[in-house]
Tab-separated table of C-alpha atoms in Angstrom:
chain	number	residue	atom	x	y	z
A	32	UNK	CA	0.000	0.000	0.000
A	33	UNK	CA	1.435	3.449	-0.882
A	34	UNK	CA	2.671	5.438	2.126
A	35	UNK	CA	0.321	8.312	1.278
A	36	UNK	CA	-2.782	6.113	1.137
A	37	UNK	CA	-5.614	7.384	3.370
A	38	UNK	CA	-6.056	5.749	6.766
A	39	UNK	CA	-9.345	3.913	7.174
A	40	UNK	CA	-11.740	5.010	9.911
A	41	UNK	CA	-15.202	3.953	11.059
A	42	UNK	CA	-18.067	5.504	13.000
A	43	UNK	CA	-20.428	3.084	14.757
A	44	UNK	CA	-23.734	3.954	16.425
A	45	UNK	CA	-25.425	2.166	19.280
A	46	UNK	CA	-28.283	1.095	16.966
A	47	UNK	CA	-25.829	-1.042	14.963
A	48	UNK	CA	-25.248	1.331	12.042
A	49	UNK	CA	-21.620	1.611	10.897
A	50	UNK	CA	-20.165	4.203	8.517
A	51	UNK	CA	-16.782	3.661	6.827
A	52	UNK	CA	-14.558	6.540	5.702
A	53	UNK	CA	-11.063	7.958	5.905
A	54	UNK	CA	-9.253	9.531	8.851
A	55	UNK	CA	-8.426	13.234	8.576
A	56	UNK	CA	-7.267	13.806	12.148
A	57	UNK	CA	-5.270	11.917	14.737
A	58	UNK	CA	-5.128	8.153	15.014
A	59	UNK	CA	-7.094	6.680	17.897
A	60	UNK	CA	-10.528	5.802	19.205
A	61	UNK	CA	-13.118	7.919	21.008
A	62	UNK	CA	-16.673	7.540	22.212
A	63	UNK	CA	-19.354	10.164	22.685
A	64	UNK	CA	-22.855	11.258	21.843
A	65	UNK	CA	-23.138	11.672	18.068
A	66	UNK	CA	-24.887	14.939	17.171
A	67	UNK	CA	-24.985	17.339	14.227
A	68	UNK	CA	-24.433	21.035	13.580
A	69	UNK	CA	-26.024	22.797	10.590
A	70	UNK	CA	-23.618	25.763	10.383
A	71	UNK	CA	-21.920	26.423	7.056
A	72	UNK	CA	-18.983	28.175	8.763
A	73	UNK	CA	-17.597	28.443	12.285
A	74	UNK	CA	-16.149	24.928	12.437
A	75	UNK	CA	-13.177	26.036	14.552
A	76	UNK	CA	-15.511	27.685	17.053
A	77	UNK	CA	-17.474	24.415	17.133
A	78	UNK	CA	-14.323	22.365	17.694
A	79	UNK	CA	-13.160	24.545	20.594
A	80	UNK	CA	-16.525	25.150	22.295
A	81	UNK	CA	-16.406	23.410	25.724
A	82	UNK	CA	-20.159	22.803	25.467
A	83	UNK	CA	-19.303	19.999	22.993
A	84	UNK	CA	-17.369	18.027	25.610
A	85	UNK	CA	-18.291	14.355	25.304
A	86	UNK	CA	-19.776	14.686	21.812
A	87	UNK	CA	-18.832	13.499	18.322
A	88	UNK	CA	-19.948	16.386	16.119
A	89	UNK	CA	-21.145	15.944	12.540
A	90	UNK	CA	-21.141	18.985	10.246
A	91	UNK	CA	-24.056	18.895	7.798
A	92	UNK	CA	-22.469	21.262	5.258
A	93	UNK	CA	-20.731	19.029	2.673
A	94	UNK	CA	-17.270	20.620	2.597
A	95	UNK	CA	-15.557	21.867	5.741
A	96	UNK	CA	-12.165	23.537	6.135
A	97	UNK	CA	-12.000	25.869	3.136
A	98	UNK	CA	-10.748	28.838	5.171
A	99	UNK	CA	-8.352	26.902	7.393
A	100	UNK	CA	-7.793	27.527	11.087
A	101	UNK	CA	-6.124	30.222	13.166
A	102	UNK	CA	-5.543	30.701	16.896
A	103	UNK	CA	-7.580	33.919	16.981
A	104	UNK	CA	-10.794	32.015	16.197
A	105	UNK	CA	-10.554	29.575	19.114
A	106	UNK	CA	-13.205	29.648	21.857
A	107	UNK	CA	-10.991	27.844	24.384
A	108	UNK	CA	-7.390	26.730	24.755
A	109	UNK	CA	-7.872	23.538	22.728
A	110	UNK	CA	-10.498	21.559	20.814
A	111	UNK	CA	-13.105	20.113	23.157
A	112	UNK	CA	-15.110	17.740	20.930
A	113	UNK	CA	-14.710	14.007	21.420
A	114	UNK	CA	-14.570	13.515	17.643
A	115	UNK	CA	-15.372	15.246	14.360
A	116	UNK	CA	-17.277	14.058	11.263
A	117	UNK	CA	-17.421	15.747	7.832
A	118	UNK	CA	-18.461	14.739	4.344
A	119	UNK	CA	-15.301	16.190	2.814
A	120	UNK	CA	-12.336	18.090	4.196
A	121	UNK	CA	-11.145	20.949	1.991
A	122	UNK	CA	-7.462	20.369	1.231
A	123	UNK	CA	-7.091	24.035	0.300
A	124	UNK	CA	-7.307	26.743	2.952
A	125	UNK	CA	-8.059	29.988	1.122
A	126	UNK	CA	-7.871	32.767	3.716
A	127	UNK	CA	-5.122	35.252	4.506
A	128	UNK	CA	-5.725	34.620	8.236
A	129	UNK	CA	-5.253	30.861	7.938
A	130	UNK	CA	-2.368	29.316	9.874
A	131	UNK	CA	-3.159	25.608	9.380
A	132	UNK	CA	-5.430	23.497	7.231
A	133	UNK	CA	-8.291	21.797	9.070
A	134	UNK	CA	-6.529	18.430	8.855
A	135	UNK	CA	-3.297	19.886	10.234
A	136	UNK	CA	-5.230	21.552	13.058
A	137	UNK	CA	-6.994	18.299	13.977
A	138	UNK	CA	-3.721	16.353	14.002
A	139	UNK	CA	-1.949	19.050	16.025
A	140	UNK	CA	-4.595	18.859	18.740
A	141	UNK	CA	-5.037	15.066	18.631
A	142	UNK	CA	-8.661	15.109	17.451
A	143	UNK	CA	-9.954	11.875	15.928
A	144	UNK	CA	-11.930	12.766	12.795
A	145	UNK	CA	-13.431	11.111	9.731
A	146	UNK	CA	-14.442	12.160	6.213
A	147	UNK	CA	-15.973	10.367	3.256
A	148	UNK	CA	-19.156	9.106	4.898
A	149	UNK	CA	-22.687	10.006	3.830
A	150	UNK	CA	-23.397	12.710	6.392
A	151	UNK	CA	-26.885	13.208	4.928
A	152	UNK	CA	-27.794	9.618	5.804
A	153	UNK	CA	-26.228	9.967	9.257
A	154	UNK	CA	-28.105	13.178	10.040
A	155	UNK	CA	-31.415	11.758	8.812
A	156	UNK	CA	-30.903	8.807	11.149
A	157	UNK	CA	-30.138	11.108	14.094
A	158	UNK	CA	-33.160	13.288	13.318
A	159	UNK	CA	-35.417	10.234	13.191
A	160	UNK	CA	-34.054	8.263	16.150
A	161	UNK	CA	-32.428	11.077	18.155
A	162	UNK	CA	-28.832	11.672	19.150
A	163	UNK	CA	-27.067	8.371	19.843
A	164	UNK	CA	-23.992	7.092	21.555
A	165	UNK	CA	-21.223	6.234	19.133
A	166	UNK	CA	-17.581	5.245	18.686
A	167	UNK	CA	-15.175	6.733	16.146
A	168	UNK	CA	-12.018	4.723	15.512
A	169	UNK	CA	-8.992	4.347	13.275
A	170	UNK	CA	-7.553	1.438	15.288
A	171	UNK	CA	-10.497	-0.976	15.581
A	172	UNK	CA	-12.331	-1.540	12.288
A	173	UNK	CA	-14.427	-4.529	13.382
A	174	UNK	CA	-18.090	-3.554	13.080
A	175	UNK	CA	-19.410	-5.793	15.865
A	176	UNK	CA	-16.697	-4.654	18.272
A	177	UNK	CA	-17.355	-0.976	17.571
A	178	UNK	CA	-21.128	-1.313	18.008
A	179	UNK	CA	-20.601	-3.104	21.327
A	180	UNK	CA	-18.328	-0.278	22.495
A	181	UNK	CA	-20.910	2.302	21.439
A	182	UNK	CA	-23.610	0.525	23.442
A	183	UNK	CA	-21.316	0.411	26.479
A	184	UNK	CA	-20.301	4.086	26.334
A	185	UNK	CA	-21.661	6.378	29.069
A	186	UNK	CA	-23.586	8.987	27.047
A	187	UNK	CA	-24.429	12.401	28.512
A	188	UNK	CA	-27.411	11.934	30.830
A	189	UNK	CA	-26.490	12.057	34.513
A	190	UNK	CA	-22.826	12.993	33.916
A	191	UNK	CA	-21.289	16.135	35.359
A	192	UNK	CA	-19.119	17.225	32.430
A	193	UNK	CA	-18.624	20.711	33.889
A	194	UNK	CA	-15.959	19.241	36.192
A	195	UNK	CA	-13.914	18.397	33.081
A	196	UNK	CA	-13.853	21.903	31.598
A	197	UNK	CA	-14.163	24.401	34.454
A	198	UNK	CA	-10.930	26.233	35.391
A	199	UNK	CA	-9.037	25.339	38.545
A	200	UNK	CA	-8.725	28.865	39.886
A	201	UNK	CA	-10.064	32.392	39.533
A	202	UNK	CA	-8.519	34.706	36.921
A	203	UNK	CA	-9.026	38.199	35.550
A	204	UNK	CA	-10.043	38.720	31.929
A	205	UNK	CA	-9.109	41.850	29.980
A	206	UNK	CA	-9.013	40.840	26.290
A	207	UNK	CA	-11.648	42.806	24.330
A	208	UNK	CA	-13.449	41.865	21.136
A	209	UNK	CA	-11.565	41.496	17.871
A	210	UNK	CA	-11.369	44.462	15.510
A	211	UNK	CA	-13.317	42.288	13.049
A	212	UNK	CA	-16.402	42.574	15.275
A	213	UNK	CA	-17.177	46.109	14.133
A	214	UNK	CA	-17.971	46.994	10.540
A	215	UNK	CA	-15.651	49.995	10.693
A	216	UNK	CA	-12.749	47.802	11.799
A	217	UNK	CA	-12.535	49.411	15.236
A	218	UNK	CA	-12.798	46.985	18.138
A	219	UNK	CA	-14.030	48.021	21.571
A	220	UNK	CA	-11.319	48.808	24.090
A	221	UNK	CA	-11.139	47.221	27.530
A	222	UNK	CA	-11.005	49.995	30.122
A	223	UNK	CA	-11.806	47.846	33.152
A	224	UNK	CA	-13.358	50.781	35.009
A	225	UNK	CA	-16.971	49.721	34.432
A	226	UNK	CA	-19.145	47.342	36.452
A	227	UNK	CA	-17.493	44.292	38.018
A	228	UNK	CA	-18.742	41.043	36.438
A	229	UNK	CA	-18.019	37.771	38.210
A	230	UNK	CA	-18.398	35.018	35.621
A	231	UNK	CA	-19.067	31.465	36.763
A	232	UNK	CA	-17.169	29.399	34.205
A	233	UNK	CA	-18.924	26.104	33.466
A	234	UNK	CA	-17.056	25.811	30.143
A	235	UNK	CA	-17.258	29.402	28.944
A	236	UNK	CA	-16.584	30.398	25.348
A	237	UNK	CA	-13.928	33.105	25.231
A	238	UNK	CA	-16.010	35.510	23.172
A	239	UNK	CA	-18.348	36.017	26.142
A	240	UNK	CA	-15.840	37.705	28.485
A	241	UNK	CA	-14.550	39.602	25.445
A	242	UNK	CA	-18.007	41.200	25.152
A	243	UNK	CA	-17.941	42.237	28.805
A	244	UNK	CA	-14.362	43.547	28.620
A	245	UNK	CA	-15.141	45.379	25.387
A	246	UNK	CA	-17.912	47.226	27.215
A	247	UNK	CA	-15.482	48.426	29.855
A	248	UNK	CA	-16.354	45.873	32.526
A	249	UNK	CA	-13.903	44.482	35.035
A	250	UNK	CA	-14.213	40.726	34.571
A	251	UNK	CA	-13.325	38.062	37.124
A	252	UNK	CA	-13.676	34.453	35.943
A	253	UNK	CA	-14.226	31.895	38.712
A	254	UNK	CA	-14.545	28.080	38.680
A	255	UNK	CA	-18.033	26.665	38.240
A	256	UNK	CA	-18.048	25.199	41.751
A	257	UNK	CA	-17.409	28.538	43.499
A	258	UNK	CA	-19.807	29.145	46.393
A	259	UNK	CA	-22.259	32.034	46.644
A	260	UNK	CA	-20.397	33.380	49.680
A	261	UNK	CA	-17.104	33.461	47.791
A	262	UNK	CA	-18.743	35.184	44.828
A	263	UNK	CA	-20.472	37.847	46.931
A	264	UNK	CA	-17.219	38.433	48.833
A	265	UNK	CA	-15.753	39.686	45.548
A	266	UNK	CA	-18.385	42.464	45.567
A	267	UNK	CA	-19.711	41.924	42.052
A	268	UNK	CA	-22.007	44.360	40.305
A	269	UNK	CA	-23.392	41.346	38.453
A	270	UNK	CA	-22.950	37.568	38.193
A	271	UNK	CA	-22.746	35.844	34.829
A	272	UNK	CA	-23.606	32.148	34.357
A	273	UNK	CA	-21.758	30.685	31.381
A	274	UNK	CA	-22.456	28.015	28.832
A	275	UNK	CA	-21.106	24.527	29.411
A	276	UNK	CA	-21.460	20.868	28.447
A	277	UNK	CA	-23.960	18.142	29.111
A	278	UNK	CA	-26.804	17.526	31.505
A	279	UNK	CA	-27.556	20.449	33.862
A	280	UNK	CA	-29.243	18.402	36.588
A	281	UNK	CA	-26.061	16.755	38.000
A	282	UNK	CA	-24.510	20.228	38.480
A	283	UNK	CA	-26.293	20.699	41.790
A	284	UNK	CA	-23.497	22.725	43.382
A	285	UNK	CA	-24.016	25.456	40.771
A	286	UNK	CA	-27.782	25.458	41.360
A	287	UNK	CA	-27.161	26.097	45.074
A	288	UNK	CA	-24.734	28.899	44.263
A	289	UNK	CA	-27.221	30.580	41.951
A	290	UNK	CA	-29.944	30.418	44.605
A	291	UNK	CA	-27.523	32.166	46.926
A	292	UNK	CA	-26.881	35.146	44.629
A	293	UNK	CA	-30.348	35.779	43.139
A	294	UNK	CA	-31.715	38.911	44.730
A	295	UNK	CA	-28.311	40.130	45.917
A	296	UNK	CA	-26.951	41.094	42.499
A	297	UNK	CA	-28.090	41.053	38.851
A	298	UNK	CA	-27.703	37.654	37.171
A	299	UNK	CA	-27.393	36.837	33.463
A	300	UNK	CA	-27.130	33.300	32.084
A	301	UNK	CA	-26.388	31.801	28.666
A	302	UNK	CA	-27.073	28.231	27.474
A	303	UNK	CA	-26.187	25.892	30.403
A	304	UNK	CA	-26.321	28.996	32.610
A	305	UNK	CA	-29.913	29.514	31.439
A	306	UNK	CA	-30.823	25.958	32.394
A	307	UNK	CA	-29.102	26.239	35.786
A	308	UNK	CA	-30.865	29.527	36.577
A	309	UNK	CA	-34.174	27.859	35.712
A	310	UNK	CA	-33.364	24.872	37.943
A	311	UNK	CA	-32.418	27.231	40.769
A	312	UNK	CA	-35.849	28.848	40.512
A	313	UNK	CA	-37.672	25.508	40.619
A	314	UNK	CA	-38.037	24.494	36.959
A	315	UNK	CA	-36.967	21.164	35.494
A	316	UNK	CA	-35.014	20.279	32.363
A	317	UNK	CA	-35.299	17.462	29.832
A	318	UNK	CA	-33.132	15.899	27.141
A	319	UNK	CA	-34.141	16.908	23.631
A	320	UNK	CA	-34.414	14.396	20.807
A	321	UNK	CA	-31.499	15.797	18.812
A	322	UNK	CA	-31.047	19.314	20.198
A	323	UNK	CA	-30.401	22.663	18.573
A	324	UNK	CA	-26.960	23.097	17.023
A	325	UNK	CA	-26.405	25.645	14.286
A	326	UNK	CA	-26.115	29.311	13.379
A	327	UNK	CA	-29.515	30.096	11.856
A	328	UNK	CA	-32.112	29.429	14.570
A	329	UNK	CA	-34.918	32.031	14.658
A	330	UNK	CA	-35.957	33.154	18.153
A	331	UNK	CA	-38.647	35.653	19.096
A	332	UNK	CA	-38.228	38.065	21.982
A	333	UNK	CA	-41.736	37.980	23.439
A	334	UNK	CA	-41.199	41.283	25.262
A	335	UNK	CA	-40.674	43.214	22.007
A	336	UNK	CA	-41.990	40.898	19.296
A	337	UNK	CA	-38.680	41.114	17.446
A	338	UNK	CA	-37.121	38.049	15.837
A	339	UNK	CA	-33.392	37.404	15.995
A	340	UNK	CA	-31.264	34.845	14.160
A	341	UNK	CA	-29.275	32.968	16.773
A	342	UNK	CA	-26.410	30.548	17.219
A	343	UNK	CA	-27.296	27.532	19.351
A	344	UNK	CA	-25.659	24.470	20.862
A	345	UNK	CA	-27.680	22.509	23.388
A	346	UNK	CA	-29.165	19.057	23.837
A	347	UNK	CA	-31.165	19.839	26.989
A	348	UNK	CA	-33.911	22.414	27.511
A	349	UNK	CA	-36.182	23.851	30.194
A	350	UNK	CA	-39.437	21.941	30.583
A	351	UNK	CA	-42.340	24.338	29.904
A	352	UNK	CA	-44.665	22.248	32.095
A	353	UNK	CA	-42.422	22.851	35.108
A	354	UNK	CA	-42.172	26.640	34.974
A	355	UNK	CA	-42.389	28.107	38.499
A	356	UNK	CA	-44.392	31.233	39.289
A	357	UNK	CA	-41.158	33.194	39.860
A	358	UNK	CA	-40.149	32.885	36.183
A	359	UNK	CA	-41.700	34.181	32.994
A	360	UNK	CA	-40.843	33.014	29.489
A	361	UNK	CA	-39.274	35.862	27.492
A	362	UNK	CA	-38.047	34.099	24.337
A	363	UNK	CA	-39.260	31.166	22.253
A	364	UNK	CA	-37.850	29.207	19.337
A	365	UNK	CA	-39.783	29.775	16.128
A	366	UNK	CA	-38.737	26.327	14.918
A	367	UNK	CA	-40.244	24.180	17.668
A	368	UNK	CA	-41.680	26.568	20.269
A	369	UNK	CA	-39.212	25.541	22.970
A	370	UNK	CA	-38.219	27.981	25.719
A	371	UNK	CA	-35.281	30.181	24.673
A	372	UNK	CA	-35.270	32.727	27.475
A	373	UNK	CA	-36.638	33.423	30.963
A	374	UNK	CA	-36.663	36.299	33.438
A	375	UNK	CA	-37.265	36.374	37.189
A	376	UNK	CA	-40.429	38.267	38.072
A	377	UNK	CA	-39.088	40.005	41.189
A	378	UNK	CA	-35.277	39.900	40.964
A	379	UNK	CA	-32.896	41.263	38.291
A	380	UNK	CA	-32.100	37.846	36.814
A	381	UNK	CA	-32.596	36.645	33.242
A	382	UNK	CA	-31.144	34.144	30.802
A	383	UNK	CA	-31.271	32.866	27.229
A	384	UNK	CA	-30.746	29.396	25.797
A	385	UNK	CA	-28.826	30.618	22.738
A	386	UNK	CA	-25.453	32.354	22.280
A	387	UNK	CA	-25.681	36.163	21.934
A	388	UNK	CA	-21.885	36.446	21.833
A	389	UNK	CA	-21.783	34.536	18.534
A	390	UNK	CA	-22.248	36.211	15.148
A	391	UNK	CA	-25.289	34.486	13.731
A	392	UNK	CA	-27.383	37.647	13.217
A	393	UNK	CA	-24.566	38.843	13.256
A	394	UNK	CA	-25.392	41.444	15.937
A	395	UNK	CA	-29.050	40.613	16.584
A	396	UNK	CA	-28.570	39.514	20.196
A	397	UNK	CA	-25.967	41.952	21.484
A	398	UNK	CA	-28.733	43.918	23.215
A	399	UNK	CA	-28.697	41.280	25.952
A	400	UNK	CA	-25.238	42.408	27.077
A	401	UNK	CA	-26.497	45.990	27.168
A	402	UNK	CA	-29.531	44.860	29.194
A	403	UNK	CA	-27.241	43.211	31.743
A	404	UNK	CA	-25.000	46.276	31.799
A	405	UNK	CA	-28.017	48.476	32.550
A	406	UNK	CA	-29.087	46.136	35.357
A	407	UNK	CA	-25.606	46.288	36.907
A	408	UNK	CA	-25.473	50.071	36.716
A	409	UNK	CA	-28.920	50.257	38.220
A	410	UNK	CA	-27.819	48.098	41.139
């Protein structure tokens, strides 16, 4: 066999389906929940989003990698996905900002990835049956063995994945938004003399603290298991609850912390932070069939009637039948009617299920940062 021949790889699902393709990343074997993302771009942000911890992500767009990868586009220090699946990797990276091709980036960061499978068939199966446990391998190509491993893998329900991605200690954040954020090429400057935001990091994407710093806030990032007493001792003007991976219900320590700060300071949550705020107020969450993952999800702000195009990444949601009297629904998905935002009726606390720091709209949801800023200044 020629030395440059592609390395075989296989993806097996717990229902017995096996897809054969070629490896485009590191050699190895990984397990995780197999899900899909419908974004046409943003693959590096997907790879490095800690909310994807424990998941093998399939991109539905047929060719991925055509603008390469660069450090400035990362949402964390390293890729966080368990594995990566594409129909075809672009061998050419056409972008003056590119530092590596997608394949080089995956190999550099030891990400197991596959191309050459029918991603349309895979996504149709996941849409019909729901997200499934799976195994992606370049070392074991025996179908029966891979399916057995997929069935034995832990999945996401009941696992506290926040422990795997939360930082070990508190840090200060001062990096503002990129100059590319503004149409005129001028990025916001971090002055640090604005309100003090204490951000509970459950697996936070880096663009979130950039938004706070770019608005002049002093930002302190603390581990996700920090207590309410420790947070309030830092004298915050507001507490931010970040995104993060997996099932919110096992993260009980964060729920207790949130209960301890509501009413003492303004609170703003995104994604997992939205689910944890809802749990802290008495709501329940449930696992969705295949979740929302993409950059074109329409959401309506029920307080204004406006519709925004949002970026989303979640497999759990707040149960509308469990909504407590303290919370009101402020946003809903126009795709399936699921809850996309809530607000506390008597305390300055609100949250959204989607990612306002991302550029889906591209600026449709930035008003939420301004709303939080106003709440902090009012406090």
